[in-house]
Amino acid sequence: MDEPTGKVTLANAEEYCPGISLDCVIFGFHEGSLKVLLNKFTTYSKWMLPGGFIYKEEDVDDAAARTLVSRTGLANVYLRQFYLFGDVKRTSITENEDLMVRQGFGLEEKHISEWFLQRFFSIGYYAFVEYGKATLQSNIDENVTWFDLNDIPPLYADHNCIIEKAISNIRSQLNSIPIGYELLPEKFTLTQLRIIYETILGEKLDRRNFQRKILSAGLVCKLDEVYKKWGQKSSALYSFDKQKYKDAIKNGIPVF
Amino acid sequence: MDEPTGKVTLANAEEYCPGISLDCVIFGFHEGSLKVLLNKFTTYSKWMLPGGFIYKEEDVDDAAARTLVSRTGLANVYLRQFYLFGDVKRTSITENEDLMVRQGFGLEEKHISEWFLQRFFSIGYYAFVEYGKATLQSNIDENVTWFDLNDIPPLYADHNCIIEKAISNIRSQLNSIPIGYELLPEKFTLTQLRIIYETILGEKLDRRNFQRKILSAGLVCKLDEVYKKWGQKSSALYSFDKQKYKDAIKNGIPVF
DNA sequence: ACAAAAGTGTTAAGCGTACACCCATGG
DNA sequence: CCATGGGTGTACGCTTAACACTTTTGT
């Protein structure tokens, strides 16, 4: 999975740490809703989270970043490890056999059970990327697409649970992580920002109170420009104050 | 490490998942300060966090619980996975060689480099136990002792970092986890509870405001008994309301 | 005229914070 | 009588939550 444009192969399985993988819940924001990036091997029926393996001489965080680059072309994104999924039954052998046989990974026969049918731990990461900047790296073997967060199909293994856990994790930290900066374009409206919060929290927020709260945090500043949407009153555009944003990240300033 | 009273051996290394271990930051409270449980192999100089390996057919959470039982004799304790430590250089080969040679694990020569000198991922867990109920399982090969949190020596590998990360993790969730219930005996004073919060937060809290805050959460109730300490006014004893505590755990009620 | 979305302001209740005061105990 | 620690109460200020009115724009 380290070859963005080439065929997926595990013939080089010896280069990876055995029994451990990582899965990324990659969030984007587009047309008023949160999206999650999923991929599917063309020969296999189920969608799955973009994942990867870890080179024997590679830090886990680096492996996650590499996975993200290979699917979106984006480097230096907001990426956080949030949980290790380690139950024995989180993957099923029959499901993995199915996946493997259909996909025909470049494994010699004797390596199949040693590698792909073994028990796997998976390290969960979540990422925030700017939807418009991601260049999805689909190819003949692998299809990469955004899914609306409210419209996720049944996924491979425990990947639905991984998404759930990512969201509950983000939710519990929503007061201390400045969400929005990585998800939104440079210029955005407060309604867009509010929808992100509402989606994560799973509840409606009062428009006016939200506005006051966000502005009082001081991380975003109003621009002179306005956003014009057909059929509505034009709304003010805002931008993140990059310096204050970085301070908030570094010093853990509560932002909401 | 699954044989509490026997000699530590890894001759049965094939039974464990390779390249992955877990380390527990076990907190206790005694004589006005937070303690962390550490252990030391008698032949090796450095203290380390109680850790263990994961059987091939064992859930990670179960492995952590087993590790905890083997050191403290306690089952059903508050135990949470908080991070996976996955940097390549988190352990050093020379340090591991030193540990291994001195300890003389029951490994055949050819297995040494395959098992103990390989790269290790470590899953971090933290636990809260009642100091008075823990029965430390020291033996000839392994010494198990409580250390004051403010007096931790330089530990094996990245174990000091693991403790730091555990504390910062607990600190960030202090409003939503009912800390104290597992650390304190059945009957306790609010000063004891306050010291726990102060230690985790690293700052003094106003005695009166703390009291009001805790009581308004409704998880603890005042008893008719008092605690008498030599040289001071006697103070009221409190207990956790077990039902409300369970609800708070289950439903994630903010408790502070 | 009406619906949908945005801008602005007000008010009351609740919570956090900073205190003041008194009591009990032992040195 | 003083130092230490515990019990109780108050008062101010800030944050939060609930809510009303107006503007813009396209159907």
Coordinates of C-alpha atoms (C1' of nucleotides) in Angstrom, one line a residue:
Chain A
M1 CA 0.0 0.0 0.0
D2 CA 3.1 2.1 -0.2
E3 CA 2.9 2.3 -4.0
P4 CA 0.1 4.8 -4.7
T5 CA -0.1 4.2 -8.4
G6 CA 1.0 0.6 -8.7
K7 CA -0.6 -2.7 -8.0
V8 CA -1.2 -3.6 -4.4
T9 CA 1.0 -6.4 -3.5
L10 CA 2.2 -8.1 -0.4
A11 CA 4.9 -10.2 -2.0
N12 CA 7.2 -8.0 0.1
A13 CA 5.5 -9.0 3.3
E14 CA 8.8 -9.7 5.0
E15 CA 9.4 -6.0 5.0
Y16 CA 6.5 -5.3 7.3
C17 CA 5.9 -5.9 11.0
P18 CA 3.7 -9.0 11.2
G19 CA 0.3 -9.1 12.8
I20 CA -0.2 -5.3 13.0
S21 CA -1.8 -2.9 10.6
L22 CA -3.2 0.6 10.8
D23 CA -6.5 2.1 9.6
C24 CA -7.2 5.7 9.0
V25 CA -10.6 7.4 9.4
I26 CA -10.0 10.4 7.0
F27 CA -12.5 13.1 7.4
G28 CA -13.4 15.7 4.8
F29 CA -16.1 18.4 4.5
H30 CA -18.0 19.0 1.3
E31 CA -21.4 20.5 0.4
G32 CA -22.6 20.7 4.0
S33 CA -21.7 17.3 5.3
L34 CA -18.8 15.4 6.7
K35 CA -17.3 12.7 4.5
V36 CA -15.2 9.7 5.3
L37 CA -12.7 8.3 2.7
L38 CA -13.2 4.6 2.0
N39 CA -11.6 2.3 -0.5
K40 CA -12.5 -1.0 -2.1
F41 CA -10.6 -3.6 -4.0
T42 CA -12.3 -4.0 -7.3
T43 CA -12.6 -7.7 -6.9
Y44 CA -14.0 -7.6 -3.3
S45 CA -17.5 -6.6 -2.3
K46 CA -16.9 -4.6 0.8
W47 CA -15.6 -1.2 1.4
M48 CA -12.9 -0.6 4.0
L49 CA -11.0 2.1 5.7
P50 CA -7.7 3.1 4.0
G51 CA -5.1 1.1 5.8
G52 CA -1.6 0.0 5.6
F53 CA 1.2 -1.9 7.2
I54 CA 4.3 -0.7 9.1
Y55 CA 7.8 -1.2 7.8
K56 CA 10.1 -2.8 10.2
E57 CA 12.2 0.4 10.6
E58 CA 9.3 2.9 10.5
D59 CA 7.6 4.8 13.3
V60 CA 3.9 4.1 13.4
D61 CA 3.0 7.8 12.9
D62 CA 5.1 7.8 9.8
A63 CA 3.4 4.7 8.5
A64 CA 0.0 6.4 9.0
A65 CA 1.2 9.6 7.2
R66 CA 2.4 7.4 4.3
T67 CA -1.0 5.7 4.1
L68 CA -2.6 9.0 3.9
V69 CA -0.3 10.3 1.2
S70 CA -0.9 7.2 -0.8
R71 CA -4.7 7.7 -0.9
T72 CA -5.0 11.5 -0.9
G73 CA -1.7 12.8 -2.1
L74 CA -1.7 15.0 1.0
A75 CA 1.2 15.4 3.4
N76 CA 1.5 17.3 6.7
V77 CA -2.1 16.8 7.6
Y78 CA -3.7 16.6 11.1
L79 CA -3.4 13.0 12.0
R80 CA -3.9 11.4 15.4
Q81 CA -3.7 7.9 16.8
F82 CA -6.7 7.2 18.9
Y83 CA -7.0 3.5 19.7
L84 CA -5.6 0.1 19.2
F85 CA -8.1 -2.5 18.2
G86 CA -7.0 -5.8 19.7
D87 CA -9.8 -8.2 20.1
V88 CA -9.1 -11.6 18.7
K89 CA -12.4 -11.7 16.8
R90 CA -12.2 -8.3 15.3
T91 CA -11.4 -9.9 12.0
S92 CA -12.9 -13.1 10.8
I93 CA -10.8 -15.8 9.0
T94 CA -13.5 -16.6 6.5
E95 CA -13.9 -12.9 5.6
N96 CA -10.2 -12.6 5.2
E97 CA -10.0 -15.7 3.1
D98 CA -12.7 -14.3 0.9
L99 CA -10.9 -10.9 0.5
M100 CA -7.6 -12.6 -0.2
V101 CA -8.7 -15.1 -2.7
R102 CA -10.7 -12.6 -4.7
Q103 CA -8.0 -10.0 -4.7
G104 CA -5.2 -12.5 -5.4
F105 CA -2.6 -10.7 -3.5
G106 CA 0.9 -11.3 -4.8
L107 CA 1.6 -13.9 -2.1
E108 CA 3.0 -17.3 -2.6
E109 CA 0.6 -20.0 -1.5
K110 CA 2.5 -20.9 1.7
H111 CA 2.6 -17.3 2.8
I112 CA -1.1 -16.8 2.6
S113 CA -2.0 -18.3 6.0
E114 CA 1.1 -17.0 7.6
W115 CA 0.4 -13.4 6.7
F116 CA -3.2 -12.7 5.9
L117 CA -5.0 -15.2 7.9
Q118 CA -3.1 -14.4 11.1
R119 CA -4.6 -12.4 13.9
F120 CA -4.2 -8.7 13.2
F121 CA -4.0 -5.8 15.6
S122 CA -5.0 -2.5 14.1
I123 CA -4.0 0.9 15.1
G124 CA -6.7 3.5 14.6
Y125 CA -5.9 6.9 13.3
Y126 CA -8.1 9.8 12.4
A127 CA -7.3 12.6 10.0
F128 CA -8.8 15.9 8.9
V129 CA -8.1 16.9 5.4
E130 CA -9.3 19.7 3.1
Y131 CA -11.7 18.0 0.7
G132 CA -10.8 20.2 -2.2
K133 CA -7.1 19.5 -1.9
A134 CA -7.3 15.7 -1.8
T135 CA -6.5 14.0 -5.0
L136 CA -8.0 10.5 -4.7
Q137 CA -5.6 7.9 -5.9
S138 CA -7.8 5.3 -7.4
N139 CA -6.5 2.8 -9.8
I140 CA -7.5 -0.4 -11.6
D141 CA -7.3 -2.5 -8.4
E142 CA -8.5 -0.1 -5.8
N143 CA -11.3 2.4 -5.8
V144 CA -11.0 5.4 -3.4
T145 CA -14.2 7.5 -2.7
W146 CA -15.7 9.9 -0.2
F147 CA -18.8 8.6 1.6
D148 CA -21.2 10.8 3.5
L149 CA -20.7 10.1 7.2
N150 CA -24.5 9.4 7.5
D151 CA -24.4 6.9 4.7
I152 CA -21.6 4.5 5.4
P153 CA -22.3 0.9 4.2
P154 CA -21.4 -2.2 6.2
L155 CA -17.6 -2.3 6.0
Y156 CA -15.0 -5.0 6.2
A157 CA -14.2 -6.4 9.6
D158 CA -14.8 -4.0 12.5
H159 CA -14.2 -0.9 10.4
N160 CA -17.7 0.5 11.2
C161 CA -16.8 0.3 14.9
I162 CA -13.5 2.0 14.2
I163 CA -15.3 5.0 12.7
E164 CA -17.7 5.1 15.6
K165 CA -14.8 5.1 18.1
A166 CA -13.0 7.8 16.2
I167 CA -16.1 10.0 16.3
S168 CA -16.7 9.5 20.0
N169 CA -13.1 10.2 20.6
I170 CA -13.2 13.4 18.7
R171 CA -16.4 14.4 20.4
S172 CA -14.9 14.0 23.8
Q173 CA -12.1 16.4 22.9
L174 CA -14.1 18.9 20.9
N175 CA -13.4 21.6 23.5
S176 CA -9.7 21.3 23.2
I177 CA -9.0 20.6 19.5
P178 CA -9.5 23.4 17.0
I179 CA -11.5 21.3 14.6
G180 CA -12.3 23.0 11.3
Y181 CA -9.0 24.4 10.4
E182 CA -7.9 21.4 8.4
L183 CA -11.4 20.5 7.1
L184 CA -12.4 23.9 5.7
P185 CA -10.9 25.9 2.9
E186 CA -9.0 29.0 3.7
K187 CA -12.1 31.1 3.6
F188 CA -15.3 29.7 5.1
T189 CA -18.6 30.7 6.7
L190 CA -19.5 30.1 10.3
T191 CA -22.4 28.0 9.2
Q192 CA -20.0 25.6 7.6
L193 CA -18.0 25.4 10.8
R194 CA -21.1 25.0 12.8
I195 CA -22.3 22.0 10.7
I196 CA -19.0 20.2 11.5
Y197 CA -19.6 20.6 15.2
E198 CA -23.2 19.6 14.9
T199 CA -22.3 16.5 13.0
I200 CA -19.7 15.4 15.5
L201 CA -21.9 16.1 18.4
G202 CA -25.0 14.7 16.8
E203 CA -27.2 17.6 17.8
K204 CA -28.2 21.0 16.6
L205 CA -26.5 24.0 18.0
D206 CA -27.9 27.5 18.4
R207 CA -26.6 29.6 15.5
R208 CA -26.2 32.8 17.5
N209 CA -24.7 31.3 20.6
F210 CA -22.3 29.2 18.5
Q211 CA -21.1 32.3 16.6
R212 CA -20.4 34.2 19.8
K213 CA -18.6 31.3 21.4
I214 CA -16.4 30.7 18.4
L215 CA -15.5 34.4 18.0
S216 CA -14.8 34.8 21.6
A217 CA -12.2 32.0 21.4
G218 CA -10.3 34.3 19.1
L219 CA -9.0 31.7 16.6
V220 CA -11.0 32.9 13.6
C221 CA -11.3 36.4 12.2
K222 CA -13.8 38.0 9.9
L223 CA -12.8 38.9 6.4
D224 CA -14.1 41.7 4.2
E225 CA -15.4 39.3 1.7
V226 CA -18.8 37.6 1.6
Y227 CA -19.9 34.2 0.4
K228 CA -22.8 34.3 -2.0
K229 CA -25.1 31.3 -2.3
W230 CA -27.9 31.3 -4.7
G231 CA -31.3 32.0 -3.0
Q232 CA -29.9 33.1 0.3
K233 CA -28.6 36.2 1.9
S234 CA -24.9 36.5 1.5
S235 CA -22.9 35.6 4.6
A236 CA -19.6 36.8 5.9
L237 CA -16.4 34.8 5.3
Y238 CA -13.9 34.0 8.0
S239 CA -10.4 32.7 8.3
F240 CA -8.4 31.0 11.0
D241 CA -5.7 33.1 12.6
K242 CA -2.8 30.7 11.9
Q243 CA -0.6 31.9 14.7
K244 CA -3.2 31.6 17.3
Y245 CA -4.2 28.3 15.9
K246 CA -0.7 27.0 16.2
D247 CA -0.5 28.2 19.8
A248 CA -3.8 26.5 20.5
I249 CA -2.4 23.2 19.2
K250 CA 0.9 23.6 20.9
N251 CA -0.3 24.8 24.3
G252 CA -3.6 23.0 24.4
I253 CA -5.7 26.1 24.8
P254 CA -9.4 25.3 25.1
V255 CA -11.0 26.5 21.9
F256 CA -14.7 26.1 22.5
Chain B
M1 CA 4.6 -13.0 33.2
D2 CA 1.5 -15.0 33.4
E3 CA 2.9 -17.1 36.2
P4 CA 2.5 -14.8 39.3
T5 CA 4.5 -16.9 41.7
G6 CA 6.8 -18.9 39.3
K7 CA 9.9 -17.9 37.6
V8 CA 9.6 -15.5 34.7
T9 CA 10.2 -17.4 31.5
L10 CA 9.8 -16.8 27.9
A11 CA 10.6 -20.4 26.8
N12 CA 7.0 -20.4 25.7
A13 CA 7.4 -17.4 23.5
E14 CA 5.6 -19.2 20.6
E15 CA 2.4 -18.8 22.5
Y16 CA 2.5 -15.0 22.4
C17 CA 1.9 -12.5 19.7
P18 CA 5.4 -11.4 18.5
G19 CA 6.6 -7.9 18.6
I20 CA 3.8 -6.5 20.8
S21 CA 3.6 -6.1 24.5
L22 CA 1.6 -4.1 27.0
D23 CA 2.5 -1.9 29.9
C24 CA 0.3 -0.9 32.8
V25 CA 0.5 2.3 34.7
I26 CA -1.2 1.1 37.9
F27 CA -2.2 3.9 40.3
G28 CA -2.8 3.6 44.0
F29 CA -3.4 6.2 46.7
H30 CA -1.7 6.0 50.1
E31 CA -0.8 8.4 52.8
G32 CA -1.8 11.5 50.9
S33 CA -0.1 10.8 47.6
L34 CA -0.5 8.9 44.4
K35 CA 1.6 5.9 43.8
V36 CA 2.6 3.9 40.8
L37 CA 3.4 0.3 40.8
L38 CA 6.8 -0.7 39.4
N39 CA 8.7 -3.9 39.2
K40 CA 12.3 -4.8 38.8
F41 CA 14.1 -8.0 37.9
T42 CA 16.5 -8.7 40.7
T43 CA 19.4 -9.1 38.3
Y44 CA 18.7 -5.9 36.3
S45 CA 19.3 -2.4 37.5
K46 CA 16.3 -0.5 36.2
W47 CA 12.7 -0.5 37.3
M48 CA 10.0 -0.9 34.8
L49 CA 6.3 -0.8 34.4
P50 CA 4.5 -4.0 35.0
G51 CA 4.0 -5.5 31.5
G52 CA 3.2 -8.6 29.7
F53 CA 2.6 -10.3 26.4
I54 CA -0.6 -11.3 24.6
Y55 CA -1.5 -14.9 24.0
K56 CA -2.4 -15.6 20.4
E57 CA -6.0 -16.3 21.2
E58 CA -6.4 -13.5 23.9
D59 CA -8.1 -10.1 23.6
V60 CA -5.7 -7.3 24.5
D61 CA -8.0 -6.1 27.3
D62 CA -7.9 -9.6 28.8
A63 CA -4.1 -9.7 28.6
A64 CA -3.9 -6.4 30.5
A65 CA -6.3 -7.7 33.2
R66 CA -4.2 -10.8 33.5
T67 CA -1.0 -8.7 33.9
L68 CA -2.7 -6.7 36.6
V69 CA -3.9 -9.8 38.5
S70 CA -0.4 -11.3 38.3
R71 CA 1.1 -8.2 40.1
T72 CA -1.6 -7.2 42.5
G73 CA -3.9 -10.1 42.9
L74 CA -6.8 -7.9 41.9
A75 CA -9.4 -8.6 39.3
N76 CA -12.2 -6.5 37.9
V77 CA -10.4 -3.2 38.3
Y78 CA -10.7 0.0 36.4
L79 CA -8.4 -0.5 33.4
R80 CA -8.2 1.5 30.2
Q81 CA -6.1 1.4 27.1
F82 CA -4.8 4.8 26.3
Y83 CA -2.1 4.7 23.7
L84 CA 0.0 2.5 21.5
F85 CA 3.7 3.4 21.7
G86 CA 5.1 2.6 18.3
D87 CA 8.3 4.5 17.6
V88 CA 11.2 2.4 16.3
K89 CA 13.6 3.8 18.9
R90 CA 11.4 3.5 21.9
T91 CA 13.5 0.5 23.0
S92 CA 17.2 0.3 22.5
I93 CA 18.9 -2.9 21.5
T94 CA 21.8 -2.5 23.8
E95 CA 19.4 -1.9 26.7
N96 CA 17.4 -5.0 25.9
E97 CA 20.6 -7.1 25.5
D98 CA 21.7 -6.0 28.9
L99 CA 18.3 -6.8 30.4
M100 CA 18.2 -10.1 28.8
V101 CA 21.7 -11.3 29.5
R102 CA 21.4 -10.4 33.1
Q103 CA 18.0 -11.9 33.6
G104 CA 18.9 -15.0 31.7
F105 CA 15.4 -15.6 30.4
G106 CA 14.6 -19.2 29.6
L107 CA 15.2 -18.7 25.9
E108 CA 17.3 -20.9 23.8
E109 CA 20.2 -18.9 22.2
K110 CA 18.8 -18.8 18.7
H111 CA 15.5 -17.4 20.0
I112 CA 17.1 -14.5 21.8
S113 CA 17.4 -12.2 18.8
E114 CA 14.2 -13.4 17.3
W115 CA 12.2 -12.5 20.3
F116 CA 13.7 -10.1 22.7
L117 CA 15.8 -8.0 20.4
Q118 CA 13.1 -7.4 17.9
R119 CA 11.2 -4.2 17.6
F120 CA 8.4 -4.0 20.1
F121 CA 5.1 -2.1 20.1
S122 CA 3.7 -1.5 23.5
I123 CA 0.1 -0.9 24.3
G124 CA -0.3 1.5 27.2
Y125 CA -2.9 0.9 29.9
Y126 CA -3.7 2.7 33.1
A127 CA -5.4 1.3 36.1
F128 CA -6.8 2.5 39.3
V129 CA -6.6 0.1 42.3
E130 CA -7.3 0.4 46.0
Y131 CA -3.9 0.5 47.6
G132 CA -5.0 -1.5 50.7
K133 CA -6.4 -4.3 48.7
A134 CA -3.5 -4.9 46.4
T135 CA -1.3 -7.8 47.4
L136 CA 2.0 -7.3 45.7
Q137 CA 3.3 -10.5 44.1
S138 CA 7.0 -10.2 44.6
N139 CA 9.2 -13.2 44.3
I140 CA 12.9 -14.2 44.0
D141 CA 13.2 -13.0 40.5
E142 CA 11.0 -10.0 40.5
N143 CA 10.4 -7.2 43.0
V144 CA 7.1 -5.3 42.9
T145 CA 6.8 -2.0 44.8
W146 CA 4.8 1.2 45.0
F147 CA 6.6 4.4 44.1
D148 CA 5.4 7.9 44.9
L149 CA 4.4 9.5 41.6
N150 CA 6.7 12.4 42.4
D151 CA 9.6 10.1 43.0
I152 CA 9.9 7.9 40.0
P153 CA 13.4 6.9 39.0
P154 CA 14.7 6.7 35.4
L155 CA 12.9 3.6 34.1
Y156 CA 13.6 1.0 31.4
A157 CA 13.1 2.1 27.8
D158 CA 10.4 4.8 27.4
H159 CA 8.5 3.9 30.5
N160 CA 8.8 7.3 32.0
C161 CA 7.1 8.7 28.9
I162 CA 4.4 6.2 29.2
I163 CA 3.6 7.4 32.7
E164 CA 3.6 11.0 31.5
K165 CA 1.3 10.2 28.7
A166 CA -1.1 8.3 31.0
I167 CA -1.3 11.2 33.3
S168 CA -1.9 13.8 30.6
N169 CA -4.5 11.5 29.2
I170 CA -6.3 11.1 32.6
R171 CA -6.0 14.9 33.1
S172 CA -7.8 15.7 29.9
Q173 CA -10.7 13.4 30.8
L174 CA -10.9 14.3 34.5
N175 CA -14.3 15.9 33.9
S176 CA -15.8 12.8 32.6
I177 CA -14.3 9.9 34.5
P178 CA -15.3 9.5 38.2
I179 CA -11.7 9.2 39.5
G180 CA -11.5 8.3 43.1
Y181 CA -13.9 5.4 43.3
E182 CA -11.3 2.8 42.6
L183 CA -8.4 4.6 44.3
L184 CA -10.0 5.3 47.7
P185 CA -11.3 2.9 50.3
E186 CA -15.0 2.5 50.9
K187 CA -15.0 5.5 53.3
F188 CA -12.9 8.5 52.6
T189 CA -12.6 12.2 53.3
L190 CA -13.0 14.9 50.6
T191 CA -9.5 16.0 51.3
Q192 CA -8.2 12.7 50.1
L193 CA -10.3 12.9 47.0
R194 CA -9.1 16.4 46.4
I195 CA -5.5 15.5 46.7
I196 CA -6.0 13.0 43.9
Y197 CA -7.4 15.7 41.6
E198 CA -4.6 18.1 42.6
T199 CA -2.0 15.5 41.9
I200 CA -3.3 14.7 38.4
L201 CA -3.9 18.4 37.6
G202 CA -0.6 19.5 39.1
E203 CA -2.2 22.4 40.9
K204 CA -3.8 23.3 44.2
L205 CA -7.6 23.4 44.2
D206 CA -9.8 25.6 46.5
R207 CA -10.9 23.3 49.3
R208 CA -14.4 24.8 49.6
N209 CA -15.1 25.1 45.9
F210 CA -13.9 21.6 45.3
Q211 CA -16.3 20.3 48.0
R212 CA -19.3 22.0 46.5
K213 CA -18.4 20.9 43.0
I214 CA -18.0 17.3 44.0
L215 CA -21.2 17.2 46.1
S216 CA -23.2 18.8 43.4
A217 CA -22.3 16.1 41.0
G218 CA -24.2 13.8 43.3
L219 CA -21.9 10.8 43.1
V220 CA -20.7 10.8 46.7
C221 CA -22.8 11.0 49.8
K222 CA -21.9 12.0 53.4
L223 CA -21.8 9.3 56.0
D224 CA -22.6 9.7 59.7
E225 CA -19.1 8.7 60.7
V226 CA -16.0 10.9 61.0
Y227 CA -12.4 10.4 60.4
K228 CA -10.2 11.4 63.3
K229 CA -6.6 12.3 62.6
W230 CA -4.2 13.2 65.4
G231 CA -3.7 16.9 65.8
Q232 CA -6.6 18.0 63.5
K233 CA -10.3 18.5 63.7
S234 CA -12.1 15.4 62.7
S235 CA -13.5 15.4 59.2
A236 CA -16.6 13.9 57.7
L237 CA -16.4 10.6 55.8
Y238 CA -18.0 10.1 52.4
S239 CA -18.8 7.1 50.2
F240 CA -19.5 6.8 46.5
D241 CA -23.1 6.1 45.5
K242 CA -22.5 2.9 43.6
Q243 CA -25.5 3.0 41.4
K244 CA -24.9 6.6 40.4
Y245 CA -21.3 5.8 39.8
K246 CA -22.2 3.0 37.5
D247 CA -24.6 5.2 35.6
A248 CA -21.9 7.8 35.2
I249 CA -19.5 5.2 33.8
K250 CA -22.1 3.7 31.5
N251 CA -23.7 6.8 30.2
G252 CA -20.7 9.1 30.3
I253 CA -22.2 11.6 32.7
P254 CA -19.8 14.5 33.3
V255 CA -18.8 14.2 37.0
F256 CA -16.8 17.3 37.6
Chain C
dA1 C1' -46.2 37.5 0.0
dC2 C1' -43.3 33.9 1.7
dA3 C1' -39.5 30.8 2.9
dA4 C1' -34.8 30.3 3.9
dA5 C1' -30.7 31.8 5.8
dA6 C1' -27.9 35.4 7.9
dG7 C1' -26.8 39.6 11.2
dT8 C1' -27.5 41.6 15.7
dG9 C1' -28.9 42.0 20.7
dT10 C1' -31.2 41.0 25.3
dT11 C1' -32.1 38.6 29.4
dA12 C1' -32.1 35.3 33.2
dA13 C1' -30.1 31.5 35.2
dG14 C1' -26.2 28.9 36.5
dC15 C1' -21.5 28.1 37.4
dG16 C1' -16.7 29.2 38.8
dT17 C1' -13.9 31.9 41.7
dA18 C1' -12.4 34.4 45.4
dC19 C1' -13.0 35.3 49.6
dA20 C1' -14.4 35.6 55.3
dC21 C1' -15.6 33.5 59.3
dC22 C1' -15.9 30.0 62.8
dC23 C1' -14.7 25.5 65.0
dA24 C1' -11.7 21.7 66.8
dT25 C1' -7.3 20.0 68.1
dG26 C1' -2.7 19.7 69.8
dG27 C1' 1.8 22.1 70.4
Chain D
dC1 C1' -2.6 31.5 71.9
dC2 C1' -1.3 30.0 67.7
dA3 C1' -0.9 26.9 63.6
dT4 C1' -3.3 23.7 61.0
dG5 C1' -7.1 21.6 58.9
dG6 C1' -12.2 21.2 58.5
dG7 C1' -17.2 23.1 58.0
dT8 C1' -20.3 26.6 56.1
dG9 C1' -21.7 30.8 53.5
dT10 C1' -21.6 34.9 50.4
dA11 C1' -20.9 37.9 46.6
dC12 C1' -19.3 39.1 42.1
dG13 C1' -18.6 38.2 37.4
dC14 C1' -18.5 35.5 33.5
dT15 C1' -20.5 31.9 30.5
dT16 C1' -24.5 29.7 28.8
dA17 C1' -29.0 29.0 27.1
dA18 C1' -33.2 30.6 25.4
dC19 C1' -35.2 33.7 22.7
dA20 C1' -37.0 38.2 19.0
dC21 C1' -36.5 41.1 15.5
dT22 C1' -34.6 42.5 11.1
dT23 C1' -32.3 41.9 6.4
dT24 C1' -31.4 39.8 2.0
dT25 C1' -32.8 37.1 -1.9
dG26 C1' -35.2 34.1 -5.0
dT27 C1' -39.6 31.7 -6.0

